PDB file of C-alpha atoms in Angstrom:
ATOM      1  CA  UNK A   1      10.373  -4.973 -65.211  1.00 75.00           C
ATOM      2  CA  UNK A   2      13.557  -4.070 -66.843  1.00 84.00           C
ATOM      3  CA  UNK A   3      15.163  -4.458 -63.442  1.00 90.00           C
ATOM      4  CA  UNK A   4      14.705  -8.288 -63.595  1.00 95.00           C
ATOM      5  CA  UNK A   5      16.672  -8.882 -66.670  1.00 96.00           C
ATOM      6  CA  UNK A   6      19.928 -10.644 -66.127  1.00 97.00           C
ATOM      7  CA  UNK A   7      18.156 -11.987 -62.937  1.00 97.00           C
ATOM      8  CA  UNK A   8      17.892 -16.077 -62.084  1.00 98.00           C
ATOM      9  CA  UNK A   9      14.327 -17.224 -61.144  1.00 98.00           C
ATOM     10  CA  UNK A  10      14.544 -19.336 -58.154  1.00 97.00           C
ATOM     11  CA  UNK A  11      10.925 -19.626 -57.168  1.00 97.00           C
ATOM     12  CA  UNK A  12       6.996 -20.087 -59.369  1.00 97.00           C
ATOM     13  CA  UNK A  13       3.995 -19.369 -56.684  1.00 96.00           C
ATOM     14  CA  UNK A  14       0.658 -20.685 -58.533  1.00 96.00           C
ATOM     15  CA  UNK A  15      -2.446 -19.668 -56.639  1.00 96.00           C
ATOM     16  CA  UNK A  16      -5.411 -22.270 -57.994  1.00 94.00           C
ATOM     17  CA  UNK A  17      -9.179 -21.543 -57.552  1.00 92.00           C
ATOM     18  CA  UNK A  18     -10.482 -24.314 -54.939  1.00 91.00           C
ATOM     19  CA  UNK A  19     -14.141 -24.923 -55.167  1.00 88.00           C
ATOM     20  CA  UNK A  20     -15.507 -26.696 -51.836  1.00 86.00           C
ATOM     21  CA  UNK A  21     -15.520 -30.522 -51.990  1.00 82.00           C
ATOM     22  CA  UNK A  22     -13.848 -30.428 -55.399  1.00 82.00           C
ATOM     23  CA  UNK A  23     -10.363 -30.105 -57.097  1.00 82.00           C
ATOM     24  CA  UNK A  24      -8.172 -27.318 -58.506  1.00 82.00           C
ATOM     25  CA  UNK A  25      -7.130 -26.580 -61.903  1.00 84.00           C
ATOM     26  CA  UNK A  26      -3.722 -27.137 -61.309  1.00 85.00           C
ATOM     27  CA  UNK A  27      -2.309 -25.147 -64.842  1.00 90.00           C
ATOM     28  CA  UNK A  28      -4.878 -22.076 -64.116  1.00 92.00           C
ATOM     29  CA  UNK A  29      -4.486 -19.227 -62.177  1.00 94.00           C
ATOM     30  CA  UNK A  30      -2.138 -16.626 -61.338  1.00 97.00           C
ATOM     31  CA  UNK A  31       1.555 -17.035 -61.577  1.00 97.00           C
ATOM     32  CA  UNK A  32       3.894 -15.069 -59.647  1.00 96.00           C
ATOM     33  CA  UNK A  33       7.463 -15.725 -60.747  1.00 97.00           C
ATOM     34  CA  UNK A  34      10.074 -14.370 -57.957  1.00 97.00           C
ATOM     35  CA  UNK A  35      14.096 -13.823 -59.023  1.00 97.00           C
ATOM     36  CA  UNK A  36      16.930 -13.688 -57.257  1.00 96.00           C
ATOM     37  CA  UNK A  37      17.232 -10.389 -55.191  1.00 93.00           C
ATOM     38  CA  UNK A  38      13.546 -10.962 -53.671  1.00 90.00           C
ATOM     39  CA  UNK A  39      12.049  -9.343 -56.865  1.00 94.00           C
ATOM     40  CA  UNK A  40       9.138 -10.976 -58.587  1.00 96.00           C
ATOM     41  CA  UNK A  41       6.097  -9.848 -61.000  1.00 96.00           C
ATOM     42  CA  UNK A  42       2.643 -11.186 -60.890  1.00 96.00           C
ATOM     43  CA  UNK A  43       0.592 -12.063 -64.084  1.00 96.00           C
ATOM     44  CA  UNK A  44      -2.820 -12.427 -63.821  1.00 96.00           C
ATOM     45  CA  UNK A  45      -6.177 -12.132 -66.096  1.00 93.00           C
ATOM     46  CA  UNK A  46      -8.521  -9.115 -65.477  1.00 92.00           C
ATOM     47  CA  UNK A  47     -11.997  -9.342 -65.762  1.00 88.00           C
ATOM     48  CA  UNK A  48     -11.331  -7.934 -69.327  1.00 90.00           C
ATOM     49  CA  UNK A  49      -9.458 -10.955 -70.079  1.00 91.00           C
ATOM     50  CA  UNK A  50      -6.433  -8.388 -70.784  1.00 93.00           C
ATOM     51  CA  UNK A  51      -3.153  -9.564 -68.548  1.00 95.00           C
ATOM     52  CA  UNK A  52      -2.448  -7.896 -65.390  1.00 94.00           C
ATOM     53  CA  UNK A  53       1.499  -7.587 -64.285  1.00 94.00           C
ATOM     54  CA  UNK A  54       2.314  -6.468 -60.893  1.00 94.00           C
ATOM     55  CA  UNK A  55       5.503  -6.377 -60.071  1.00 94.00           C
ATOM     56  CA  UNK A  56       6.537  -7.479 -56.299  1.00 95.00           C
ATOM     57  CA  UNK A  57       9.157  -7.611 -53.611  1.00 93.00           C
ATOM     58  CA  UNK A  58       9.676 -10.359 -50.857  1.00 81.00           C
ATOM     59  CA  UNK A  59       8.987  -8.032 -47.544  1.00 85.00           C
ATOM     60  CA  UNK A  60       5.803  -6.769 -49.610  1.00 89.00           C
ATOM     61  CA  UNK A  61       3.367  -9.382 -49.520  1.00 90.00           C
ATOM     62  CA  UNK A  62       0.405  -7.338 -50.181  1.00 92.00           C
ATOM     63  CA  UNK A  63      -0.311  -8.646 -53.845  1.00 91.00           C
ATOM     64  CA  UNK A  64      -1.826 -11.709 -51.829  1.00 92.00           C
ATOM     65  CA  UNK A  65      -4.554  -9.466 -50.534  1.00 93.00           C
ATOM     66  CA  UNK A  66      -6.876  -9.998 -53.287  1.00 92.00           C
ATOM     67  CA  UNK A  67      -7.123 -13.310 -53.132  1.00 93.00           C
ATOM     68  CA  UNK A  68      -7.878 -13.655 -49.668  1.00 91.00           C
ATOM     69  CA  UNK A  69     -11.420 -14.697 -49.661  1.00 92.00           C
ATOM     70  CA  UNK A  70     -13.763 -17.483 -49.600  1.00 91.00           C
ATOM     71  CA  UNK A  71     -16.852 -17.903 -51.614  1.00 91.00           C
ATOM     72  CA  UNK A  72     -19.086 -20.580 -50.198  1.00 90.00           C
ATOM     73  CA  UNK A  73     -16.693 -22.342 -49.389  1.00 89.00           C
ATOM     74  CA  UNK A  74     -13.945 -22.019 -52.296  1.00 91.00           C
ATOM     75  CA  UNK A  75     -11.260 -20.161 -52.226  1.00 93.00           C
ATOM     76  CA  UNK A  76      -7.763 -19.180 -53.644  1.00 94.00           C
ATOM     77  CA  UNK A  77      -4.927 -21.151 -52.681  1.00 93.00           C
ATOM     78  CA  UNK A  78      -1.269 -20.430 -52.783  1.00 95.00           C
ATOM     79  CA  UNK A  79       1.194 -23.638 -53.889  1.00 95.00           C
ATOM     80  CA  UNK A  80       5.242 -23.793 -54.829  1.00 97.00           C
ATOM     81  CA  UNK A  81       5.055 -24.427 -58.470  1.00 97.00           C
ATOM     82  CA  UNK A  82       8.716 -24.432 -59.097  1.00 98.00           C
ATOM     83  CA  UNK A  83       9.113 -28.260 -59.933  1.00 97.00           C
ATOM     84  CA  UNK A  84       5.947 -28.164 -62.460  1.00 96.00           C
ATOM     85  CA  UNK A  85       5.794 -27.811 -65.679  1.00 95.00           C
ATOM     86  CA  UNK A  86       6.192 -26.080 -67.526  1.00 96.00           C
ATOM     87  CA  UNK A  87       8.504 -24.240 -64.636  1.00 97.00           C
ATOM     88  CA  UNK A  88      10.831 -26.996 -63.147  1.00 97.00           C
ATOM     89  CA  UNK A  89      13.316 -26.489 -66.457  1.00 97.00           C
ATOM     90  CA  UNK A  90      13.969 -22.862 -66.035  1.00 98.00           C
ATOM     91  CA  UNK A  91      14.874 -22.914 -62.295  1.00 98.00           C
ATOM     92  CA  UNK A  92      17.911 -20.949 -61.826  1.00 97.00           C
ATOM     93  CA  UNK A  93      18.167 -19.723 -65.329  1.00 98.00           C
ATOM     94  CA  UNK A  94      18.585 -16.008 -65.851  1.00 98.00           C
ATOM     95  CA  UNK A  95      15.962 -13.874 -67.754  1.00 98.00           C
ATOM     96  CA  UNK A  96      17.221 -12.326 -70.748  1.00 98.00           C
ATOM     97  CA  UNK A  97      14.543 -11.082 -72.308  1.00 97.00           C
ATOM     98  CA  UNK A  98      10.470 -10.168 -71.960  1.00 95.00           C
ATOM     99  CA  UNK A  99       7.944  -8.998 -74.631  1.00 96.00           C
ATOM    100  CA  UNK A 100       4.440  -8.286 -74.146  1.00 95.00           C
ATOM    101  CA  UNK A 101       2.085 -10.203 -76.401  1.00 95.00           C
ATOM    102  CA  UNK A 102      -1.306  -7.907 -77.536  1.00 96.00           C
ATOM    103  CA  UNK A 103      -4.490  -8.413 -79.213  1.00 93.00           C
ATOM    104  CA  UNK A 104      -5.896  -7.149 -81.972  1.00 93.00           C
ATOM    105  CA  UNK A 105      -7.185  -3.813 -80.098  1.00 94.00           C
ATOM    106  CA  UNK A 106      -3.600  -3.884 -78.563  1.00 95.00           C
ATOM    107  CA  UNK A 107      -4.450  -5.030 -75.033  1.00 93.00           C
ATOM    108  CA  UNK A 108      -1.634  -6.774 -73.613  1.00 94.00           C
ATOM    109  CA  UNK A 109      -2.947 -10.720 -73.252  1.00 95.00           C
ATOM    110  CA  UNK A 110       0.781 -12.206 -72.139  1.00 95.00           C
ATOM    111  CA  UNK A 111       4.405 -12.186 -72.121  1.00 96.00           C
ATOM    112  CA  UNK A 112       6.726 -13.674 -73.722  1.00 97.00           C
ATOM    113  CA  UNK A 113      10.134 -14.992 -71.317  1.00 97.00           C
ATOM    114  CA  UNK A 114      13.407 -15.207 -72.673  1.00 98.00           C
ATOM    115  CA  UNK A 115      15.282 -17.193 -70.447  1.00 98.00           C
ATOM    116  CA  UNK A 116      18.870 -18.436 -71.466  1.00 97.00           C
ATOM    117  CA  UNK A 117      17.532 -19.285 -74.458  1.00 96.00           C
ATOM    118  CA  UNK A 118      14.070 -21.521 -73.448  1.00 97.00           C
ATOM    119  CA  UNK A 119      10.805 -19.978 -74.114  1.00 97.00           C
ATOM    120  CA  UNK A 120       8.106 -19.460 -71.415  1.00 97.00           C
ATOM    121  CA  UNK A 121       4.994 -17.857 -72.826  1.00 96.00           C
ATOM    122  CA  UNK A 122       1.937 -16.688 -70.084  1.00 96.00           C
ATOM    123  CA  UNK A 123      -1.142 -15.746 -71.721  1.00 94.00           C
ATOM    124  CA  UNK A 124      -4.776 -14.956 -70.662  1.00 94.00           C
ATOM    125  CA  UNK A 125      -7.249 -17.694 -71.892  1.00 90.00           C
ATOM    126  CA  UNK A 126     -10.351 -17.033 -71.244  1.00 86.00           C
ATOM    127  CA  UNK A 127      -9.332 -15.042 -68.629  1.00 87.00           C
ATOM    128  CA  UNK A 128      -7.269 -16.824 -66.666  1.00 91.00           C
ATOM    129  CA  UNK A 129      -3.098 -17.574 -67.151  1.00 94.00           C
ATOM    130  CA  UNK A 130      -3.114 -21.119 -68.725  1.00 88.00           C
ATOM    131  CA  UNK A 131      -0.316 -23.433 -69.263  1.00 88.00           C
TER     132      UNK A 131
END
């Protein structure tokens, strides 16, 4: 992950849980922040409710796999969160810093984003990324 510091983000994917006949969550579910230079990293909760970080490229869409399902009907969908909050203010800023956040058995639950200055915490709640 050390490769995207200095980077500007210039896209937020937000896949959202769609139950059949009803409506997403729109602040819960995955987040997949991509930088300039095609590079990207995934956060997601685990089934532990411990954060998963994967990190991705733009030719490599294969982190999508997982979500490609549907469960009587519902199913994970894939949406352009870059003009949402909390998102839409760090467009084009550059990340200068990331720290993992841990519990108390010292699983990581989220990061902490540094960029130019503005905050951006993702964190697990309940086992999902909530903002």
């Amino acid at each position: 992950m050390d490769a995207l510091i200095g980077r500007k983000l210039v896209r937020v994917e937000r896949l959202a849980w769609h139950y059949a006949g009803g409506v997403a969550k729109a602040n819960v579910g995955p987040v997949h922040l991509v930088f300039e230079g095609d590079r990207g990293i995934l956060l997601a909760g685990r089934a532990d409710w411990s954060l998963e970080v994967v990190e991705t490229c733009a030719v490599d869409r294969s982190w999508l796999d997982d979500y490609d399902y549907d469960w009587d009907g519902s199913r994970w969908l894939l949406r352009d969160a870059s003009s949402e909050p909390p998102f839409a203010s760090l467009m084009t800023r550059r990340l200068r810093a990331l720290q993992p956040m841990h519990n108390e058995i010292d699983e990581v639950t989220g990061l902490e984003l540094d960029f130019d200055g503005q905050a951006l915490t993702l964190a697990t709640w309940e086992g999902e990324i909530t903002t």
